[in-house]
PDB file of C-alpha atoms in Angstrom:
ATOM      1  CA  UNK A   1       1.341 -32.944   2.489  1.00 46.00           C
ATOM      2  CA  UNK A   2      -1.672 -30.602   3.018  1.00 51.00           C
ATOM      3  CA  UNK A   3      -0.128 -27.828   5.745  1.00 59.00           C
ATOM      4  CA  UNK A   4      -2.181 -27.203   9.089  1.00 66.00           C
ATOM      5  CA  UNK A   5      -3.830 -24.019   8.787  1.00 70.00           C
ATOM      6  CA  UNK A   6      -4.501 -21.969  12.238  1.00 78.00           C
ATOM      7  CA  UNK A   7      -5.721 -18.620  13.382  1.00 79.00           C
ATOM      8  CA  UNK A   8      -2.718 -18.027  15.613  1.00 89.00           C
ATOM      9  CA  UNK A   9      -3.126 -13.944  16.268  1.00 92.00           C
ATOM     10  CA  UNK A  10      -6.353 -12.900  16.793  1.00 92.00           C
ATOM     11  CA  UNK A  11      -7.881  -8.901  18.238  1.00 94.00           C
ATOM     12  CA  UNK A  12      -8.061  -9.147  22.331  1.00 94.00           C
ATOM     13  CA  UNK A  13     -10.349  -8.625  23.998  1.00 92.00           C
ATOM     14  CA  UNK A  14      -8.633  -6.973  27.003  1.00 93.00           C
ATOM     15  CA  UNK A  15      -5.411  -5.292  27.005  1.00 95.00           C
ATOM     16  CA  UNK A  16      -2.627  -6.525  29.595  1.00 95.00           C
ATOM     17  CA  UNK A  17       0.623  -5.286  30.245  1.00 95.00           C
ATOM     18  CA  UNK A  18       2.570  -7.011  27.908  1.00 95.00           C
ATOM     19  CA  UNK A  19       0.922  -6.088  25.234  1.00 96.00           C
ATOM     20  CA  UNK A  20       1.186  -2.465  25.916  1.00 96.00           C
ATOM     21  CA  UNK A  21       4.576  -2.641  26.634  1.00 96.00           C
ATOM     22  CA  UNK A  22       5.173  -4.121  22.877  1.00 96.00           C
ATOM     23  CA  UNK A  23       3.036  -1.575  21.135  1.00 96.00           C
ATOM     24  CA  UNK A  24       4.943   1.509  22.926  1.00 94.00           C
ATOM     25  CA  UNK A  25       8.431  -0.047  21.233  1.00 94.00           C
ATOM     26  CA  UNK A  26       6.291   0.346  17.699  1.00 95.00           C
ATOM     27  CA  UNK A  27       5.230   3.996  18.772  1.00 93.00           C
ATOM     28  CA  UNK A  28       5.577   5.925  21.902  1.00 86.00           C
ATOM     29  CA  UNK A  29       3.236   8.853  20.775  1.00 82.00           C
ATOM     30  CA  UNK A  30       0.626   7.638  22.651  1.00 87.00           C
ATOM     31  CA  UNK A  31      -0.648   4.305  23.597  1.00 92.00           C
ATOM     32  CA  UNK A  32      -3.146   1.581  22.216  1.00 97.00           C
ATOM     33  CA  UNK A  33      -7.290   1.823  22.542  1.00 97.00           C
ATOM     34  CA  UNK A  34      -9.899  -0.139  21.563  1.00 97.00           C
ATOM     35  CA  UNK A  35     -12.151   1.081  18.381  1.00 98.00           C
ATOM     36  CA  UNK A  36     -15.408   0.059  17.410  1.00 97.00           C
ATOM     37  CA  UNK A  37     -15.801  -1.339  14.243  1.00 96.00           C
ATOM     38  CA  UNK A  38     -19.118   0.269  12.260  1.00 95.00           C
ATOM     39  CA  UNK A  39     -18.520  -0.869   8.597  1.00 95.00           C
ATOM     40  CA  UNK A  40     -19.379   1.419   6.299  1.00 95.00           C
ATOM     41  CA  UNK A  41     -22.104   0.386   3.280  1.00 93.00           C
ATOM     42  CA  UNK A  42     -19.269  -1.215   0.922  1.00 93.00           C
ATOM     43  CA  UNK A  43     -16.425  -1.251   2.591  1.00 94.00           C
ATOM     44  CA  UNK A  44     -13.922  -3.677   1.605  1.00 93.00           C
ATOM     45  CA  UNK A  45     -11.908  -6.050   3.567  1.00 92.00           C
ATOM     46  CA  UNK A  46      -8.078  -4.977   3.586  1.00 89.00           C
ATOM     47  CA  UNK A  47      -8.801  -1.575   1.932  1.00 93.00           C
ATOM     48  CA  UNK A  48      -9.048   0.745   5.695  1.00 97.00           C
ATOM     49  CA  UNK A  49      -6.994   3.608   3.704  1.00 97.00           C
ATOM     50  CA  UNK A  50     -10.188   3.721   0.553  1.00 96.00           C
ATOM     51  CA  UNK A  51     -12.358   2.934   3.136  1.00 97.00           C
ATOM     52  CA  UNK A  52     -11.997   5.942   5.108  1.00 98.00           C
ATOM     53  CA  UNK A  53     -10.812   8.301   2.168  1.00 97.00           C
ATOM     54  CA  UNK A  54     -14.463   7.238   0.427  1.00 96.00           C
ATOM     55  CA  UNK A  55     -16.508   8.029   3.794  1.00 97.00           C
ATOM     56  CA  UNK A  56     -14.655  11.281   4.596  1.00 97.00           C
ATOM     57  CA  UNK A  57     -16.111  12.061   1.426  1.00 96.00           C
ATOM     58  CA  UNK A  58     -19.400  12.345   2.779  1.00 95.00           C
ATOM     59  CA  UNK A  59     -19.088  12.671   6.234  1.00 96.00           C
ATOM     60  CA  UNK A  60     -17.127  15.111   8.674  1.00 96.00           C
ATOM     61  CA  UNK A  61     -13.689  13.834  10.145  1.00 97.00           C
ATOM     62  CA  UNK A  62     -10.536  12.755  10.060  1.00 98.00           C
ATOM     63  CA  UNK A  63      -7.985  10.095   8.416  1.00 98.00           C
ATOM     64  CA  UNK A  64      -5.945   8.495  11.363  1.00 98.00           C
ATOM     65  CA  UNK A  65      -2.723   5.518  10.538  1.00 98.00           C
ATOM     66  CA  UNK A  66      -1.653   3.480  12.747  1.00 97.00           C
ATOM     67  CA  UNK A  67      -1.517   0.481  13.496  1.00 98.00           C
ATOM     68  CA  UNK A  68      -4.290  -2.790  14.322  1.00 97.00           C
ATOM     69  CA  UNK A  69      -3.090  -4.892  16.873  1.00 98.00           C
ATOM     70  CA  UNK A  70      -3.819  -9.119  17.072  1.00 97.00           C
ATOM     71  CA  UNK A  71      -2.133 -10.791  19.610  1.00 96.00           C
ATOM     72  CA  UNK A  72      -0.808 -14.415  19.711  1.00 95.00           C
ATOM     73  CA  UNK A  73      -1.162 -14.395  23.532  1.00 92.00           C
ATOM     74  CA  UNK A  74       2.622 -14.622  25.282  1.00 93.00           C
ATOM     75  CA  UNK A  75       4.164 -15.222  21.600  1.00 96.00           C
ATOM     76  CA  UNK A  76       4.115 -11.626  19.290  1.00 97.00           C
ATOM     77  CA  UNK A  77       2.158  -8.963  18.148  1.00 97.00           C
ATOM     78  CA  UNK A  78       1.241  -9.009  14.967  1.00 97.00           C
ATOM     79  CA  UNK A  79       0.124  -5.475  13.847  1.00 97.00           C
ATOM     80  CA  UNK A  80      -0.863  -4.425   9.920  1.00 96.00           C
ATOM     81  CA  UNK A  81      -1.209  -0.656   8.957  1.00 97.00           C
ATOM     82  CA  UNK A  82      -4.393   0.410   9.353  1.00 98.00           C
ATOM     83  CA  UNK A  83      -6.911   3.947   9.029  1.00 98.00           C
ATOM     84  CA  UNK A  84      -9.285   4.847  11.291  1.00 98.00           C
ATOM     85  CA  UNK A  85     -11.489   7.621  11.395  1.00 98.00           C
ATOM     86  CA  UNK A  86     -11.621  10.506  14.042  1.00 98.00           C
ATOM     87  CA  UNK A  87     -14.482  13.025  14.546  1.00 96.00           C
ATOM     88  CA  UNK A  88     -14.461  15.083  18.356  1.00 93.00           C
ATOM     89  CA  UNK A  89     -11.974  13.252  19.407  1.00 91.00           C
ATOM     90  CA  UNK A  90     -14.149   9.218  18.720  1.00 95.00           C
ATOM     91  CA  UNK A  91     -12.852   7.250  16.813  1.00 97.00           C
ATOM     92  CA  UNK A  92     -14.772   4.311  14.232  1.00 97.00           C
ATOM     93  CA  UNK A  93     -13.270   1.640  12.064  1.00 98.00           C
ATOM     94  CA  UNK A  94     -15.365   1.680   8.882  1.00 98.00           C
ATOM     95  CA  UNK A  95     -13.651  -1.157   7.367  1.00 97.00           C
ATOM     96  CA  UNK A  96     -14.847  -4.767   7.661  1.00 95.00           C
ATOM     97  CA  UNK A  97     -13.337  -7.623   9.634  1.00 92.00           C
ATOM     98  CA  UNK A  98     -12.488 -10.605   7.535  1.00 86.00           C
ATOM     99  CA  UNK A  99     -13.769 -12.672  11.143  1.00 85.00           C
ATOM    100  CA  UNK A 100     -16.467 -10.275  12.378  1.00 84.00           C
ATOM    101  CA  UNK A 101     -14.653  -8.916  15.243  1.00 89.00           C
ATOM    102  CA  UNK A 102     -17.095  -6.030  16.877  1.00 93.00           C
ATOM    103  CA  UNK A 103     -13.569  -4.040  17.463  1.00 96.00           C
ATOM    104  CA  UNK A 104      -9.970  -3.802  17.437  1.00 97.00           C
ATOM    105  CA  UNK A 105      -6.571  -2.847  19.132  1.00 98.00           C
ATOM    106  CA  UNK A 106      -5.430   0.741  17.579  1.00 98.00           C
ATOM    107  CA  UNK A 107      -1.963   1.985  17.622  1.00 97.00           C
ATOM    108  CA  UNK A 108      -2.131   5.378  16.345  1.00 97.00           C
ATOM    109  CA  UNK A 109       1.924   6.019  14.812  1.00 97.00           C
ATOM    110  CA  UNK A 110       2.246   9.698  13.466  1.00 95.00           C
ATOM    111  CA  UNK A 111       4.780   8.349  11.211  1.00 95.00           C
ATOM    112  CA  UNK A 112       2.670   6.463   8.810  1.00 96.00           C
ATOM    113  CA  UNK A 113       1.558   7.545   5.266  1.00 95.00           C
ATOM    114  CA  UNK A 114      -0.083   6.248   2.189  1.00 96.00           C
ATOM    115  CA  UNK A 115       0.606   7.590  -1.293  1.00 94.00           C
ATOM    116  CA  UNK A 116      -2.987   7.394  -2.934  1.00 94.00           C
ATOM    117  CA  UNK A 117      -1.176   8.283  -6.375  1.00 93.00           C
ATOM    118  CA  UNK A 118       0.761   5.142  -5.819  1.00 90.00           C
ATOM    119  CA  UNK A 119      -0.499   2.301  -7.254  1.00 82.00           C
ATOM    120  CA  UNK A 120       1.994  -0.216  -5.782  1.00 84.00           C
ATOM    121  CA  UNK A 121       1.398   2.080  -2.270  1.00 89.00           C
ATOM    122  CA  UNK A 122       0.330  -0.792   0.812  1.00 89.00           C
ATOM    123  CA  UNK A 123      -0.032  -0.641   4.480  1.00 93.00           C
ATOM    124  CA  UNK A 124       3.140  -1.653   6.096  1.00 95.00           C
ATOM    125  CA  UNK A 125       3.162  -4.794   8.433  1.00 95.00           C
ATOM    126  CA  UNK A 126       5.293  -5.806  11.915  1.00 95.00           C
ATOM    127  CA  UNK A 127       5.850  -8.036  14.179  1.00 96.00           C
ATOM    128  CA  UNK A 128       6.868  -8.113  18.067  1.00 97.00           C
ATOM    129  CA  UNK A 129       7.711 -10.734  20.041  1.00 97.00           C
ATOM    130  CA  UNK A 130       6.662 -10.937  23.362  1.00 97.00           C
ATOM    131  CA  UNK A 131       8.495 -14.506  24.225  1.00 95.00           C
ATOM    132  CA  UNK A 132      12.274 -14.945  24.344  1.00 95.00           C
ATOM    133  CA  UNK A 133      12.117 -18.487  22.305  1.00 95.00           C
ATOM    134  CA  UNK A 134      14.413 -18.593  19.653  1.00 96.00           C
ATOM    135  CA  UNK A 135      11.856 -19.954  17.519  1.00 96.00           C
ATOM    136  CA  UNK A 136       9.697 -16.329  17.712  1.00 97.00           C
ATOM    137  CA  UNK A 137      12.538 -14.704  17.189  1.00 97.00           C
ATOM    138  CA  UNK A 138      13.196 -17.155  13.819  1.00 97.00           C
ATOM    139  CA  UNK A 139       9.396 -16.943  12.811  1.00 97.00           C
ATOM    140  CA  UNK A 140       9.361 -13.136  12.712  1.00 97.00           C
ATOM    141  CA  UNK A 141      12.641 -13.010  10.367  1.00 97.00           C
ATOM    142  CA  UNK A 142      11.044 -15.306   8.017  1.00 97.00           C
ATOM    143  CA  UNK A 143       7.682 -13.083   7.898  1.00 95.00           C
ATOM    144  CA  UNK A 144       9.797 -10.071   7.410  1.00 96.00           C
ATOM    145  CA  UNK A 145      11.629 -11.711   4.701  1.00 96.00           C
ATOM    146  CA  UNK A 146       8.208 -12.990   2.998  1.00 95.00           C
ATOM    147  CA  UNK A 147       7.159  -9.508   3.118  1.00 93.00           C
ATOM    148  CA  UNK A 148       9.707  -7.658   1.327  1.00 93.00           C
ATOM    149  CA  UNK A 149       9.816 -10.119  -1.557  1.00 93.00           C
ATOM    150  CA  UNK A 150       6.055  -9.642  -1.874  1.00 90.00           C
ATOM    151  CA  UNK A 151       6.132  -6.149  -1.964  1.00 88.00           C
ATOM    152  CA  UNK A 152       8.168  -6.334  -5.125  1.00 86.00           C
ATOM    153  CA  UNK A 153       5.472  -7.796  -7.203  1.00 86.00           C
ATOM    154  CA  UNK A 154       1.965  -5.620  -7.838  1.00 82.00           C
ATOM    155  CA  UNK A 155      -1.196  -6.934  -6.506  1.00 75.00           C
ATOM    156  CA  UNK A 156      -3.757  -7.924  -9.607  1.00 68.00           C
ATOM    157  CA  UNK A 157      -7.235  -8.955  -8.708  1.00 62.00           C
ATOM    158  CA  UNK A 158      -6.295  -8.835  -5.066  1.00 65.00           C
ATOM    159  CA  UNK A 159      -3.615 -11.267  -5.228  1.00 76.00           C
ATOM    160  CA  UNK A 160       0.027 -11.211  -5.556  1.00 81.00           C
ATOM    161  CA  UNK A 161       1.538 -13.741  -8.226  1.00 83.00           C
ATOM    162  CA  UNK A 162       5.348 -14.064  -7.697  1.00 88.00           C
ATOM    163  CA  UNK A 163       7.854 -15.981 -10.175  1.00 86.00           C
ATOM    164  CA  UNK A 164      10.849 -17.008 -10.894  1.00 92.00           C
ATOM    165  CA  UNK A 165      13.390 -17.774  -7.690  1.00 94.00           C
ATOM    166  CA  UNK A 166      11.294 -15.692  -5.355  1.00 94.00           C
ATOM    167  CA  UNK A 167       8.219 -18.034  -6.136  1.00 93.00           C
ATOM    168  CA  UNK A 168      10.945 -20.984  -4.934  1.00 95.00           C
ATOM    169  CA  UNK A 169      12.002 -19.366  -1.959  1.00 96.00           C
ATOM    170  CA  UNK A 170       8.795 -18.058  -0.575  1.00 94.00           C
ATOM    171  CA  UNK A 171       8.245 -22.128  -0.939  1.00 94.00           C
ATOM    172  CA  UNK A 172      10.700 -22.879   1.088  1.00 95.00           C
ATOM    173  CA  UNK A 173       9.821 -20.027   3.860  1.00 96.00           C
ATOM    174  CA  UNK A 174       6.549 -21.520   3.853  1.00 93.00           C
ATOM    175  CA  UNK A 175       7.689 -24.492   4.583  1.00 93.00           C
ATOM    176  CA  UNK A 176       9.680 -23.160   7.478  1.00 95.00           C
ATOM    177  CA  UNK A 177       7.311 -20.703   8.828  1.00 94.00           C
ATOM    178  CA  UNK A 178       4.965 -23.508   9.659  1.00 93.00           C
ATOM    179  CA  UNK A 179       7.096 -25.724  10.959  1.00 94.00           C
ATOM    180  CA  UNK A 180       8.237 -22.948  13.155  1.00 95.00           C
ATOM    181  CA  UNK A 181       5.089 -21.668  14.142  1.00 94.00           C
ATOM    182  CA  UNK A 182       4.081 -25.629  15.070  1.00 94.00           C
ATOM    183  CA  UNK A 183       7.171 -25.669  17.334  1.00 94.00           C
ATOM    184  CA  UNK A 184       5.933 -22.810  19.297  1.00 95.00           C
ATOM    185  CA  UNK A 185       2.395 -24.294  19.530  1.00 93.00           C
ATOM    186  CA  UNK A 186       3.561 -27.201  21.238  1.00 93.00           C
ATOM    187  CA  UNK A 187       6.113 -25.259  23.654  1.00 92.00           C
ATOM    188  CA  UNK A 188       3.975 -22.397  24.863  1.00 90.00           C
ATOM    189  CA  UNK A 189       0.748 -25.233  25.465  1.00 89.00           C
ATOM    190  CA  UNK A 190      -0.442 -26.832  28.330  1.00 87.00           C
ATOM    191  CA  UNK A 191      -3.474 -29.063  29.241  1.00 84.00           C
ATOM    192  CA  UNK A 192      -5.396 -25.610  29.769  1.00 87.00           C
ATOM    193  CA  UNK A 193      -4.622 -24.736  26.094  1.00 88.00           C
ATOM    194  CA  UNK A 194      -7.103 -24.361  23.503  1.00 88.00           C
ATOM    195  CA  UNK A 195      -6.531 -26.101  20.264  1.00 90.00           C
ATOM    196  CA  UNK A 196      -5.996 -23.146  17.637  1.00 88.00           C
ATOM    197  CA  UNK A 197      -8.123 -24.651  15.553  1.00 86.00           C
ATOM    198  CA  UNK A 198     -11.292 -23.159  17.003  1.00 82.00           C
ATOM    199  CA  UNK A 199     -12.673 -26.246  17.896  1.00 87.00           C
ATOM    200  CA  UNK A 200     -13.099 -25.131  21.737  1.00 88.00           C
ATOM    201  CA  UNK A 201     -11.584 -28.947  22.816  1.00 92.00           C
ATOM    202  CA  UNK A 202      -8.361 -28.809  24.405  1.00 92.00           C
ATOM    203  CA  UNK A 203      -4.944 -28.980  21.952  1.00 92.00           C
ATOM    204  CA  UNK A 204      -4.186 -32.178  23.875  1.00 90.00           C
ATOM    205  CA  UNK A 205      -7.693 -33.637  22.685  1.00 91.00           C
ATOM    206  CA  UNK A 206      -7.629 -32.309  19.094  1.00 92.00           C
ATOM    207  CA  UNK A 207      -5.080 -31.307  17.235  1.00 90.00           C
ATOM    208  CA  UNK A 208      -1.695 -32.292  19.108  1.00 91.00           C
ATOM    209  CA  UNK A 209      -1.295 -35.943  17.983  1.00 91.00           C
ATOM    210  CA  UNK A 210      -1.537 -34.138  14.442  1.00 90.00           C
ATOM    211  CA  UNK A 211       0.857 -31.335  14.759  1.00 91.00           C
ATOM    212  CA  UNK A 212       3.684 -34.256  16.696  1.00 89.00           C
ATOM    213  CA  UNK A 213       3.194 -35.747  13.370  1.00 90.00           C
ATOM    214  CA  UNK A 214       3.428 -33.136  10.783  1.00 88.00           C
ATOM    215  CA  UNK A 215       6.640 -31.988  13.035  1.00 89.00           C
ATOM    216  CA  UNK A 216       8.157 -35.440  12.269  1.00 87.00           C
ATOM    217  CA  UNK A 217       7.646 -34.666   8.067  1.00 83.00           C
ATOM    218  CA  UNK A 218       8.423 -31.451   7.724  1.00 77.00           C
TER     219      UNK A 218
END
């Protein structure tokens, strides 16, 4: 059965209360901004940390970790370690967006680090619900658990190949991540949703009839 793929989380484009509320339980040092993404020649999708450590090379400023901030509106956060840089107090993301955002949501977190002389050293990832649903609370144990097997295994030509009865069980996360994250698509929609699909119909016009289904198989 060929899995329903969605872009559930995506950068906002305005930041409410909610949202600011979650990303103060990450860090309380200060609270979340918007930065400007202004890729640097070269920079590399996923690789903020060598991104900014190659252009402080030649330009004045500073590394800043924290983290970036996508939203599943009135679901979770879903934030991914990330470096900035910081010159007179602006800051610019030089790293590019894999879908062409013109900015993010920062979290700067004082407590971050990266070990350059590390070669199995990666941004750290979390999730925060912002819904009560049992079903969040399920999905973001399963990502958590997907992510520390993963970050056994070393990447090699920017993938990560995982065997033996971790390659089984990340199978069978899989398999309940998306039926989980399905669930939740259907009970946080209404006729005003859009489809997650991108499509820009509503979900009851697109995709719905298909999700019922692959709800009834998985």
């Amino acid at each position: 059965m060929q899995p329903l793929s969605f872009t559930l989380t995506r950068s906002p484009d305005r930041l409410t209360p909610a949202v600011q509320a979650a990303c103060l339980r990450i860090s309380a040092a200060t609270g979340p901004f918007f930065v400007d993404r202004s890729p640097m020649p070269g920079g590399l999708i996923n690789k903020c940390t060598f991104n900014v450590k190659q252009f402080l090379e030649a330009n004045p400023g500073e590394m800043v970790l924290g983290w970036e901030v996508c939203v599943w509106d009135g679901v979770l956060l879903d934030c991914i370690g990330h470096a900035v840089v910081k010159h007179h107090d602006q800051y610019r993301c030089v790293t590019p967006s894999r879908y062409a955002d013109a900015k993010l949501l920062f979290l700067p977190d004082p407590s971050l680090a990266f070990d350059f002389a590390d070669p199995m050293a990666r941004m750290p990832a979390i999730q925060v619900a912002l819904s009560t649903r049992p079903e969040v609370r399920r999905l973001i144990e399963v990502e958590d658990t997907e992510r520390r097997i993963k970050i056994a295994y070393p990447v090699a030509s920017g993938q990560i190949v995982v065997q033996g009865e971790d390659a089984v069980r990340l199978q069978h996360l899989a398999r309940e991540k998306q039926r989980l994250m399905l669930k939740v698509v259907l009970a946080t929609s209404d006729h005003r949703t859009p489809c997650p699909c991108g499509s820009g119909k509503k979900l009851r016009k697109c995709h719905r009839t298909d999700i019922e289904r692959t709800l009834q198989l998985l």
